[in-house]
Amino acid sequence: MRRLSAILLLAGTALGAAGACSVEKAGGLSASEDGGGGSDAGQSVTSSCFPPSKACPDEAGGLICVSSNDPQSGCKASTSCAPCVLPHASAKCEDVKGCIVDHCDTDWSDCNGDPTDGCETSLGADPMNCGACGTDCAVTKAPGAVCIDGACADNPCSPPTNGNCDKDPSNGCEIDLLADPKNCSFCGNVCNLPHASSACEANPSGYPIARCVVQKCDDGWADCDGNPANGCESSASTDPSSCGGCGKKCNSTNGVAGCVAGKCDLICNPGFGNCDNNIDNGCETDLNAHVSNCGSCGNACPSANGTPTCVAGKCATGGCSTGYADCDGNPANGCETGTTTDPSHCGTCTTVCPGTPNGFPTCAGGACGVGCSPGFSTCGAGTTCFDTTVDPQHCGAGCKACPPPTAGNGSPACAGGNCTIACAQGLSPCGTACVDLKADSANCGVCGKVCSAASGGTSTCVNGACDVTCPPNVAECNNQCVDVFNDSSNCGQCGKKCGTNQSCSGGSCVCHWLFPKNCGSYCAGCCNHGDCSGGKKCYLGACW
């Protein structure tokens, strides 16, 4: 840390607890206490001053806070940062007036009673205060009398506006007391006004006869109060009340104004910032409440899904948009939680939607629900996820209730999302019924195999095979009761088929009357030419 031109003596319990304050380049307490900055002076003042501190230039051309009552920094009651300079006196600080007389130089006194303009009176040479304040030689001695070494004496000079200041009678009264800045009004009264080259001129009031006036101010200084007694009292380089010239007062709204090289600068009070970098409007921003500059310039409070606020320099959430909430309590991410869709914060921050077997919690419109894994469904309502591939009460895409078997002992079942049946032990499903394939004549051995018997016989299923019982004079052919006396496919015996144009009668194949000739395996009108008469021939079973 660089050497400082003044020691910071800031009171307060907070500072007492924190110990000594550090001062950054731009002055103030700490760069973490952002107070804004001033572009006019080429600085970026980012610190704070506690009133009634004042801002003074440091050795690097920035500002520091000065709160000590030190005459070397102009006293805290004065806006000037220049050391106190009082004619013919040492200075001290007073809380209201600032720089005042501490001790007068030898043979000098503060006879006008104004401690701010130094010890203006030479008791050894001032005829109006000769030897002591108020001793007027014109009264105690004679009009025109002079003061020599603190004693009144007759004035040997004529006119009395001249003086024998070298005390050499050979050159007479050689000094014009109305014009000599080394002997102004009386011998030995040297015009040495602060921060100025001085001149001597006749006093318009006539008494004393002359007065010291400013001839020219030193560079960087100005006579802004028009009082010649204190010379060029204003530092145009460092005094914020006359920065760059008389009447050019720096704005100190919510801060402490400073002047650096004749340009205004600024250190903000705690809690305020010059966030627009405009010196002319001071520290315009309340860092404790401004949502775009919360706690420090440029620190914008987030507005995600809500209304941001700044409270005591900390970002907070003023209110969340519908369907959102600040559930983590972190203002940096605003209203981060969507309570309309988040199953961990459904409707409110504390509502956690419960899960369910074979599913997962959901949140829609701020109300809890469930979602099911693939192959599972709530079937329209409730919070239970049913396995629609196997659940007979909630089977398939339509969540159907499967019916029981239409016959037989069994129960409804669901397989692969399709309704089926589950049959009792020893039974098998055939269509919608549970049947005994070993005994069911409609499903004998396999589903759909029907045991049947013609010609008045009976058919039963025994151990999964059809068993036929035929009446007398009826033969069993392939588990069928067949009348072999009249069956053209089993004529006289099983499997014997009658030929073309033949029929079975009495167990024998006989020809139809339209085809009387028995040609062996078939019957026709003729079998050969010999069967024809009248010279006709037999072609295709007919005589032509």
Coordinates of C-alpha atoms in Angstrom, one line a residue:
M1 CA 0.0 0.0 0.0
R2 CA 1.4 3.4 -1.0
R3 CA 2.2 6.1 1.5
L4 CA -0.7 8.3 2.3
S5 CA -0.9 12.0 2.7
A6 CA -3.2 11.7 5.6
I7 CA -4.1 9.0 8.2
L8 CA -7.6 7.6 8.1
L9 CA -9.2 7.9 11.6
L10 CA -12.7 6.7 10.9
A11 CA -14.9 6.1 14.0
G12 CA -17.6 3.6 14.5
T13 CA -18.0 0.2 16.0
A14 CA -17.8 -1.5 12.6
L15 CA -14.5 0.1 11.9
G16 CA -13.3 -0.6 15.4
A17 CA -14.0 -4.3 15.0
A18 CA -12.4 -4.4 11.6
G19 CA -9.2 -2.7 12.7
A20 CA -7.3 -0.4 10.4
C21 CA -8.8 0.4 7.0
S22 CA -6.9 -0.2 3.8
V23 CA -7.0 2.4 1.1
E24 CA -7.1 1.5 -2.6
K25 CA -5.8 3.5 -5.5
A26 CA -9.1 5.3 -5.9
G27 CA -9.2 6.0 -2.2
G28 CA -11.8 5.1 0.4
L29 CA -11.9 1.9 2.4
S30 CA -11.8 -1.0 0.2
A31 CA -12.3 -1.9 -3.5
S32 CA -14.9 -4.4 -2.4
E33 CA -17.1 -1.5 -1.2
D34 CA -18.1 -0.2 -4.6
G35 CA -18.9 3.5 -4.7
G36 CA -18.8 4.2 -8.4
G37 CA -16.3 6.4 -10.2
G38 CA -15.6 9.6 -12.0
S39 CA -14.6 9.7 -15.6
D40 CA -13.7 13.4 -15.7
A41 CA -10.7 13.0 -13.5
G42 CA -9.5 9.8 -15.3
Q43 CA -10.0 7.8 -12.2
S44 CA -12.3 4.9 -11.4
V45 CA -13.3 5.5 -7.8
T46 CA -14.6 2.3 -6.4
S47 CA -14.5 2.9 -2.6
S48 CA -16.5 4.6 0.0
C49 CA -16.0 7.5 2.4
F50 CA -17.8 7.8 5.7
P51 CA -19.0 11.3 6.4
P52 CA -17.7 13.8 7.4
S53 CA -14.5 12.6 5.6
K54 CA -13.4 14.5 2.6
A55 CA -11.7 13.2 -0.6
C56 CA -8.2 14.4 -1.2
P57 CA -5.7 13.6 -4.0
D58 CA -3.1 11.1 -3.2
E59 CA 0.4 10.9 -4.6
A60 CA -0.7 8.8 -7.5
G61 CA -3.3 11.2 -8.7
G62 CA -6.3 9.4 -7.2
L63 CA -8.4 10.1 -4.2
I64 CA -8.2 9.0 -0.6
C65 CA -10.6 9.6 2.3
V66 CA -9.3 12.1 4.9
S67 CA -11.2 12.4 8.2
S68 CA -8.5 13.5 10.6
N69 CA -8.4 17.1 11.9
D70 CA -4.9 17.7 10.5
P71 CA -3.8 21.2 9.4
Q72 CA -1.5 19.5 6.9
S73 CA -4.5 18.3 5.0
G74 CA -6.6 21.5 5.4
C75 CA -8.7 20.4 8.4
K76 CA -11.9 18.3 8.0
A77 CA -14.2 21.4 8.2
S78 CA -12.6 22.8 5.1
T79 CA -13.3 21.5 1.6
S80 CA -9.7 22.3 0.6
C81 CA -7.1 19.6 0.9
A82 CA -4.2 22.0 0.9
P83 CA -2.2 22.5 4.1
C84 CA -3.4 25.4 6.3
V85 CA -1.4 28.5 5.6
L86 CA -2.1 31.5 7.9
P87 CA 0.0 34.7 7.7
H88 CA 2.5 35.1 10.6
A89 CA 1.0 32.1 12.5
S90 CA 1.1 28.4 13.0
A91 CA -2.3 26.7 12.4
K92 CA -4.5 24.2 14.1
C93 CA -7.9 22.8 13.3
E94 CA -11.3 23.8 14.7
D95 CA -14.4 21.6 14.0
V96 CA -16.5 24.4 12.5
K97 CA -14.1 27.0 11.1
G98 CA -11.4 24.7 10.0
C99 CA -7.9 26.3 9.8
I100 CA -7.4 28.8 12.6
V101 CA -4.5 30.4 14.5
D102 CA -2.7 28.3 16.9
H103 CA 0.2 30.6 17.8
C104 CA 1.2 34.0 16.4
D105 CA 4.8 34.7 15.3
T106 CA 6.8 37.0 17.5
D107 CA 5.6 40.7 17.4
W108 CA 2.5 39.6 15.5
S109 CA -1.1 39.3 16.7
D110 CA -4.6 38.5 15.7
C111 CA -6.1 41.9 16.4
N112 CA -9.1 41.6 14.1
G113 CA -10.4 38.6 16.1
D114 CA -10.7 36.5 13.0
P115 CA -8.6 33.4 13.6
T116 CA -9.1 32.2 10.0
D117 CA -6.9 35.0 8.4
G118 CA -3.9 34.5 10.6
C119 CA -2.0 37.0 12.7
E120 CA -2.5 40.0 10.5
T121 CA -1.2 42.7 12.8
S122 CA 2.5 43.7 13.4
L123 CA 2.6 45.0 17.0
G124 CA 6.0 46.5 16.4
A125 CA 5.1 48.7 13.4
D126 CA 1.3 49.0 13.0
P127 CA 0.3 52.5 14.3
M128 CA -3.2 51.3 14.8
N129 CA -2.1 48.4 17.1
C130 CA 1.3 49.6 18.4
G131 CA 2.7 47.3 21.1
A132 CA -0.7 45.8 21.7
C133 CA -4.0 45.3 19.8
G134 CA -6.1 48.5 19.9
T135 CA -3.3 50.9 20.8
D136 CA -3.8 53.6 18.1
C137 CA -0.9 56.0 17.9
A138 CA -3.2 58.7 16.3
V139 CA -5.1 58.7 19.6
T140 CA -2.4 58.1 22.1
K141 CA 0.3 60.2 20.4
A142 CA -0.9 62.5 17.7
P143 CA -2.5 62.3 14.3
G144 CA -0.1 60.8 11.8
A145 CA 2.1 59.3 14.5
V146 CA 4.0 56.1 13.6
C147 CA 4.9 53.0 15.5
I148 CA 8.5 52.1 15.9
D149 CA 9.5 48.9 17.7
G150 CA 6.1 48.8 19.4
A151 CA 6.1 52.4 20.7
C152 CA 4.3 55.4 19.2
A153 CA 6.5 58.2 17.9
D154 CA 6.0 61.5 15.9
N155 CA 6.0 61.0 12.2
P156 CA 9.1 62.7 10.7
C157 CA 7.8 62.4 7.2
S158 CA 5.7 64.6 5.1
P159 CA 3.5 63.7 3.6
P160 CA 2.7 61.0 6.1
T161 CA 2.1 58.5 3.3
N162 CA 5.9 58.3 3.0
G163 CA 8.1 56.5 5.5
N164 CA 11.8 56.5 6.5
C165 CA 11.9 52.8 6.6
D166 CA 15.7 52.4 6.4
K167 CA 16.1 54.9 9.3
D168 CA 18.7 56.8 7.3
P169 CA 18.0 60.5 7.6
S170 CA 20.3 61.2 4.6
N171 CA 17.7 59.9 2.1
G172 CA 14.7 61.3 3.9
C173 CA 11.4 59.5 3.7
E174 CA 12.3 57.2 0.8
I175 CA 9.3 54.8 0.8
D176 CA 5.9 55.3 -0.6
L177 CA 3.8 53.5 2.0
L178 CA 0.8 53.4 -0.4
A179 CA 2.6 51.3 -3.0
D180 CA 5.6 49.4 -1.5
P181 CA 4.6 45.7 -0.9
K182 CA 7.5 45.4 1.6
N183 CA 6.3 48.5 3.5
C184 CA 2.6 48.6 3.0
S185 CA 0.8 51.3 5.1
F186 CA 3.8 51.3 7.6
C187 CA 7.4 50.4 7.6
G188 CA 8.1 46.7 7.8
N189 CA 4.6 45.6 6.8
V190 CA 5.5 43.0 4.1
C191 CA 2.7 41.9 1.8
N192 CA 3.0 38.1 1.7
L193 CA -0.4 36.9 1.0
P194 CA -0.9 33.1 0.8
H195 CA -0.4 31.5 -2.6
A196 CA -0.1 34.8 -4.4
S197 CA 2.3 37.5 -5.5
S198 CA 1.2 40.6 -3.6
A199 CA 0.9 44.3 -4.2
C200 CA 0.2 47.3 -2.0
E201 CA -2.5 49.9 -2.8
A202 CA -4.2 52.8 -1.0
N203 CA -7.0 51.6 1.3
P204 CA -10.4 52.9 -0.1
S205 CA -11.5 53.3 3.5
G206 CA -8.6 55.6 4.2
Y207 CA -7.4 54.0 7.4
P208 CA -5.1 52.3 7.6
I209 CA -3.7 54.2 4.6
A210 CA -2.9 51.2 2.5
R211 CA -3.6 47.5 2.3
C212 CA -2.0 44.4 0.7
V213 CA -3.9 43.0 -2.3
V214 CA -3.5 40.0 -4.6
Q215 CA -1.5 40.9 -7.7
K216 CA -1.5 37.4 -9.2
C217 CA -2.5 34.0 -7.8
D218 CA 0.1 31.2 -7.9
D219 CA -0.6 28.5 -10.4
G220 CA -3.5 26.3 -9.3
W221 CA -4.8 28.8 -6.7
A222 CA -7.6 31.4 -6.9
D223 CA -9.0 34.3 -4.8
C224 CA -12.6 33.1 -4.8
D225 CA -13.9 35.0 -1.7
G226 CA -12.6 38.4 -2.7
N227 CA -10.9 38.9 0.6
P228 CA -7.4 40.2 0.0
A229 CA -6.4 39.4 3.6
N230 CA -6.3 35.6 3.0
G231 CA -4.7 35.8 -0.4
C232 CA -5.6 33.1 -3.0
E233 CA -7.3 30.9 -0.5
S234 CA -8.8 28.4 -3.0
S235 CA -6.9 25.5 -4.5
A236 CA -8.3 25.2 -8.0
S237 CA -6.4 21.9 -8.3
T238 CA -7.6 20.2 -5.1
D239 CA -10.6 22.2 -3.7
P240 CA -13.9 20.6 -4.7
S241 CA -15.7 23.9 -3.9
S242 CA -13.7 25.7 -6.7
C243 CA -12.3 22.9 -8.8
G244 CA -10.7 24.3 -11.9
G245 CA -11.7 27.8 -11.0
C246 CA -13.9 29.9 -8.7
G247 CA -17.6 28.9 -8.7
K248 CA -16.9 25.4 -10.1
K249 CA -18.2 23.3 -7.2
C250 CA -18.1 19.6 -7.5
N251 CA -21.3 17.6 -7.0
S252 CA -21.2 15.6 -3.7
T253 CA -24.7 14.1 -3.8
N254 CA -24.5 10.9 -1.6
G255 CA -20.7 11.1 -1.6
V256 CA -17.6 13.1 -0.9
A257 CA -16.4 15.3 -3.7
G258 CA -12.8 15.6 -4.5
C259 CA -10.7 17.6 -7.0
V260 CA -7.7 16.1 -8.8
A261 CA -5.6 18.4 -11.0
G262 CA -8.5 20.8 -11.4
K263 CA -11.1 18.1 -12.4
C264 CA -13.9 16.9 -10.2
D265 CA -13.8 13.4 -8.8
L266 CA -15.9 11.5 -6.3
I267 CA -15.9 9.0 -3.5
C268 CA -19.3 7.7 -2.7
N269 CA -20.9 7.2 0.7
P270 CA -21.4 3.6 1.8
G271 CA -24.4 2.2 0.1
F272 CA -24.3 4.6 -2.9
G273 CA -22.5 4.4 -6.3
N274 CA -21.7 6.6 -9.3
C275 CA -22.9 3.8 -11.6
D276 CA -23.5 6.0 -14.6
N277 CA -19.9 7.4 -14.4
N278 CA -21.3 10.9 -14.5
I279 CA -19.6 13.2 -11.9
D280 CA -22.2 15.9 -12.4
N281 CA -25.0 14.0 -10.7
G282 CA -22.9 12.6 -7.9
C283 CA -23.5 9.1 -6.5
E284 CA -26.9 8.8 -8.0
T285 CA -27.5 5.1 -7.4
D286 CA -28.8 3.6 -4.1
L287 CA -26.8 0.3 -4.1
N288 CA -29.0 -1.0 -1.3
A289 CA -32.2 -1.0 -3.5
H290 CA -31.3 -0.7 -7.2
V291 CA -32.0 -4.0 -8.9
S292 CA -29.5 -3.2 -11.8
N293 CA -26.8 -2.2 -9.4
C294 CA -27.4 -4.2 -6.2
G295 CA -24.5 -3.9 -3.7
S296 CA -22.2 -2.7 -6.4
C297 CA -22.4 -1.0 -9.8
G298 CA -23.3 -3.4 -12.6
N299 CA -24.4 -6.2 -10.3
A300 CA -27.9 -6.8 -11.8
C301 CA -30.2 -9.0 -9.9
P302 CA -31.5 -11.9 -12.0
S303 CA -35.1 -11.8 -13.2
A304 CA -35.6 -15.4 -14.3
N305 CA -39.3 -16.2 -14.1
G306 CA -39.9 -13.5 -11.4
T307 CA -39.6 -9.9 -10.2
P308 CA -36.1 -9.1 -8.9
T309 CA -35.6 -6.9 -5.8
C310 CA -32.5 -5.5 -4.0
V311 CA -32.7 -5.4 -0.2
A312 CA -29.9 -4.0 1.8
G313 CA -27.5 -4.5 -1.1
K314 CA -28.4 -8.1 -1.6
C315 CA -30.4 -9.6 -4.5
A316 CA -33.7 -11.1 -3.5
T317 CA -36.8 -12.4 -5.2
G318 CA -39.7 -10.0 -5.0
G319 CA -42.3 -12.4 -6.5
C320 CA -42.3 -15.3 -8.9
S321 CA -44.3 -15.6 -12.1
T322 CA -47.2 -18.0 -12.1
G323 CA -46.0 -21.6 -12.1
Y324 CA -42.5 -20.8 -10.8
A325 CA -41.0 -20.6 -7.3
D326 CA -37.6 -19.8 -5.7
C327 CA -37.2 -23.2 -4.0
D328 CA -33.4 -23.2 -3.5
G329 CA -33.4 -19.8 -1.8
N330 CA -30.7 -18.6 -4.1
P331 CA -31.5 -15.2 -5.6
A332 CA -28.7 -15.6 -8.1
N333 CA -30.8 -17.9 -10.2
G334 CA -34.2 -16.2 -9.6
C335 CA -37.3 -18.4 -9.6
E336 CA -35.6 -21.4 -10.9
T337 CA -38.2 -24.1 -10.3
G338 CA -41.2 -24.7 -12.6
T339 CA -43.9 -25.9 -10.1
T340 CA -46.3 -26.9 -12.8
T341 CA -44.1 -29.7 -14.2
D342 CA -41.5 -30.6 -11.5
P343 CA -42.5 -33.7 -9.6
S344 CA -40.0 -32.8 -6.8
H345 CA -41.7 -29.4 -6.4
C346 CA -45.2 -29.9 -7.7
G347 CA -47.5 -26.9 -7.0
T348 CA -45.3 -25.8 -4.1
C349 CA -41.6 -26.1 -3.2
T350 CA -42.3 -28.7 -0.6
T351 CA -44.6 -31.0 -2.5
V352 CA -42.8 -34.2 -3.7
C353 CA -45.0 -36.4 -5.8
P354 CA -44.9 -40.1 -4.7
G355 CA -43.7 -42.8 -7.0
T356 CA -45.4 -46.1 -7.8
P357 CA -44.3 -49.7 -8.7
N358 CA -43.6 -50.1 -12.4
G359 CA -43.9 -46.3 -12.9
F360 CA -42.6 -42.9 -12.0
P361 CA -44.1 -39.6 -10.5
T362 CA -45.3 -36.9 -12.8
C363 CA -46.5 -33.3 -12.3
A364 CA -48.9 -31.6 -14.6
G365 CA -50.5 -28.2 -14.0
G366 CA -49.1 -28.3 -10.4
A367 CA -50.9 -31.6 -9.6
C368 CA -49.2 -34.9 -8.9
G369 CA -49.8 -37.9 -11.2
V370 CA -48.0 -41.0 -12.3
G371 CA -46.4 -42.2 -15.5
C372 CA -46.0 -45.9 -16.3
S373 CA -43.1 -47.9 -17.7
P374 CA -43.5 -49.4 -21.2
G375 CA -46.1 -52.2 -21.1
F376 CA -47.8 -50.7 -18.1
S377 CA -50.8 -48.3 -17.8
T378 CA -53.0 -46.7 -15.2
C379 CA -55.9 -47.5 -17.4
G380 CA -57.4 -44.1 -17.3
A381 CA -57.3 -43.2 -13.6
G382 CA -55.6 -43.9 -10.3
T383 CA -52.0 -44.2 -9.4
T384 CA -51.4 -47.9 -10.0
C385 CA -49.5 -49.1 -13.1
F386 CA -51.0 -52.3 -14.4
D387 CA -49.1 -54.8 -16.6
T388 CA -51.4 -54.7 -19.7
T389 CA -49.5 -57.6 -21.2
V390 CA -50.6 -60.2 -18.6
D391 CA -53.2 -58.6 -16.3
P392 CA -56.6 -60.2 -17.1
Q393 CA -58.5 -57.3 -15.6
H394 CA -56.5 -54.7 -17.6
C395 CA -55.5 -56.4 -20.8
G396 CA -54.1 -54.7 -23.8
A397 CA -54.3 -51.2 -25.1
G398 CA -57.9 -50.8 -24.1
C399 CA -57.3 -52.2 -20.6
K400 CA -60.0 -54.8 -21.2
A401 CA -61.4 -57.1 -18.5
C402 CA -61.0 -60.6 -19.9
P403 CA -64.1 -62.9 -19.7
P404 CA -63.9 -66.3 -18.0
P405 CA -64.2 -69.6 -20.1
T406 CA -67.5 -70.1 -21.8
A407 CA -67.3 -73.7 -20.7
G408 CA -65.2 -75.8 -18.4
N409 CA -63.3 -75.1 -15.3
G410 CA -60.8 -72.2 -15.7
S411 CA -60.2 -68.5 -15.3
P412 CA -59.7 -65.4 -17.5
A413 CA -56.1 -64.7 -18.6
C414 CA -54.1 -62.2 -20.6
A415 CA -51.1 -63.0 -22.8
G416 CA -49.1 -60.5 -24.8
G417 CA -51.9 -58.0 -24.4
N418 CA -54.6 -60.3 -25.7
C419 CA -57.4 -62.0 -23.7
T420 CA -57.2 -65.8 -23.3
I421 CA -58.2 -68.3 -20.7
A422 CA -56.3 -70.4 -18.2
C423 CA -57.8 -73.9 -17.7
A424 CA -57.7 -76.1 -14.7
Q425 CA -55.3 -79.0 -14.6
G426 CA -56.2 -81.8 -17.1
L427 CA -58.2 -79.3 -19.3
S428 CA -57.0 -77.5 -22.4
P429 CA -58.2 -74.3 -23.9
C430 CA -60.1 -74.7 -27.2
G431 CA -61.4 -71.3 -28.3
T432 CA -63.2 -69.8 -25.3
A433 CA -63.8 -73.1 -23.5
C434 CA -61.8 -75.4 -21.3
V435 CA -62.1 -79.0 -22.5
D436 CA -60.8 -82.5 -21.7
L437 CA -59.0 -83.5 -25.0
K438 CA -59.0 -87.1 -23.7
A439 CA -62.8 -87.4 -23.4
D440 CA -64.5 -84.5 -25.4
S441 CA -66.0 -86.0 -28.6
A442 CA -66.1 -82.4 -30.1
N443 CA -62.3 -81.9 -29.4
C444 CA -60.9 -85.4 -29.2
G445 CA -57.1 -85.4 -28.9
V446 CA -56.9 -81.9 -30.4
C447 CA -59.1 -78.9 -30.6
G448 CA -61.8 -79.2 -33.3
K449 CA -61.5 -82.9 -33.9
V450 CA -65.1 -84.1 -33.7
C451 CA -65.9 -87.8 -33.2
S452 CA -69.0 -88.6 -35.4
A453 CA -70.8 -91.8 -36.5
A454 CA -73.3 -92.2 -39.3
S455 CA -76.1 -94.6 -39.8
G456 CA -77.3 -94.4 -36.2
G457 CA -74.1 -95.3 -34.5
T458 CA -72.6 -93.7 -31.6
S459 CA -69.1 -92.1 -31.2
T460 CA -67.1 -91.3 -28.0
C461 CA -63.6 -90.0 -27.2
V462 CA -61.5 -92.4 -25.2
N463 CA -58.0 -91.3 -24.2
G464 CA -57.9 -88.7 -27.0
A465 CA -59.1 -91.1 -29.7
C466 CA -62.5 -91.5 -31.2
D467 CA -64.3 -94.8 -30.5
V468 CA -67.4 -95.7 -32.7
T469 CA -70.1 -98.3 -31.8
C470 CA -72.4 -99.3 -34.7
P471 CA -75.8 -101.0 -34.7
P472 CA -76.4 -104.5 -36.2
N473 CA -76.0 -104.9 -40.1
V474 CA -73.9 -101.7 -40.1
A475 CA -70.1 -101.9 -40.4
E476 CA -67.5 -99.6 -38.8
C477 CA -65.3 -98.0 -41.4
N478 CA -62.7 -95.6 -40.2
N479 CA -64.6 -94.9 -36.9
Q480 CA -67.7 -94.3 -38.9
C481 CA -70.8 -96.5 -39.0
V482 CA -71.4 -97.3 -42.6
D483 CA -74.3 -99.2 -44.3
V484 CA -72.2 -101.5 -46.6
F485 CA -75.4 -102.7 -48.3
N486 CA -76.2 -99.4 -49.8
D487 CA -73.0 -97.2 -49.5
S488 CA -71.4 -96.7 -52.9
S489 CA -68.1 -95.9 -51.2
N490 CA -68.2 -98.9 -49.0
C491 CA -70.3 -101.4 -51.0
G492 CA -70.3 -104.8 -49.4
Q493 CA -67.2 -104.0 -47.4
C494 CA -65.2 -101.0 -46.1
G495 CA -63.4 -99.1 -48.8
K496 CA -65.0 -100.7 -51.8
K497 CA -66.2 -98.0 -54.2
C498 CA -68.7 -98.5 -57.0
G499 CA -67.7 -97.4 -60.4
T500 CA -69.1 -94.8 -62.7
N501 CA -72.8 -95.1 -63.3
Q502 CA -73.0 -97.8 -60.5
S503 CA -74.8 -97.8 -57.2
C504 CA -74.7 -100.1 -54.2
S505 CA -77.6 -102.4 -53.7
G506 CA -77.7 -105.3 -51.3
G507 CA -73.9 -105.0 -50.8
S508 CA -73.2 -105.3 -54.6
C509 CA -72.4 -102.6 -57.2
V510 CA -75.2 -102.6 -59.9
C511 CA -75.8 -100.6 -63.1
H512 CA -78.2 -97.9 -63.5
W513 CA -81.1 -98.6 -65.8
L514 CA -79.9 -95.9 -68.2
F515 CA -76.5 -97.7 -68.4
P516 CA -77.4 -101.4 -68.3
K517 CA -74.1 -102.9 -69.5
N518 CA -71.7 -103.8 -66.6
C519 CA -68.3 -103.1 -68.0
G520 CA -66.5 -104.2 -64.8
S521 CA -65.4 -101.0 -63.2
Y522 CA -68.2 -99.0 -64.6
C523 CA -71.5 -99.2 -66.4
A524 CA -72.4 -97.9 -69.8
G525 CA -74.9 -98.3 -72.7
C526 CA -72.4 -100.7 -74.3
C527 CA -69.1 -102.1 -73.5
N528 CA -67.9 -103.1 -77.0
H529 CA -69.2 -103.3 -80.6
G530 CA -70.8 -106.7 -79.9
D531 CA -73.3 -105.1 -77.6
C532 CA -74.7 -103.1 -80.5
S533 CA -77.2 -104.2 -83.2
G534 CA -78.2 -103.0 -86.6
G535 CA -74.6 -102.5 -87.7
K536 CA -74.0 -99.9 -85.0
K537 CA -70.7 -99.5 -83.2
C538 CA -69.9 -98.8 -79.6
Y539 CA -68.2 -95.5 -79.0
L540 CA -67.9 -93.8 -75.6
G541 CA -70.3 -96.3 -74.0
A542 CA -73.1 -95.7 -76.5
C543 CA -74.0 -97.5 -79.8
W544 CA -73.7 -95.3 -82.9

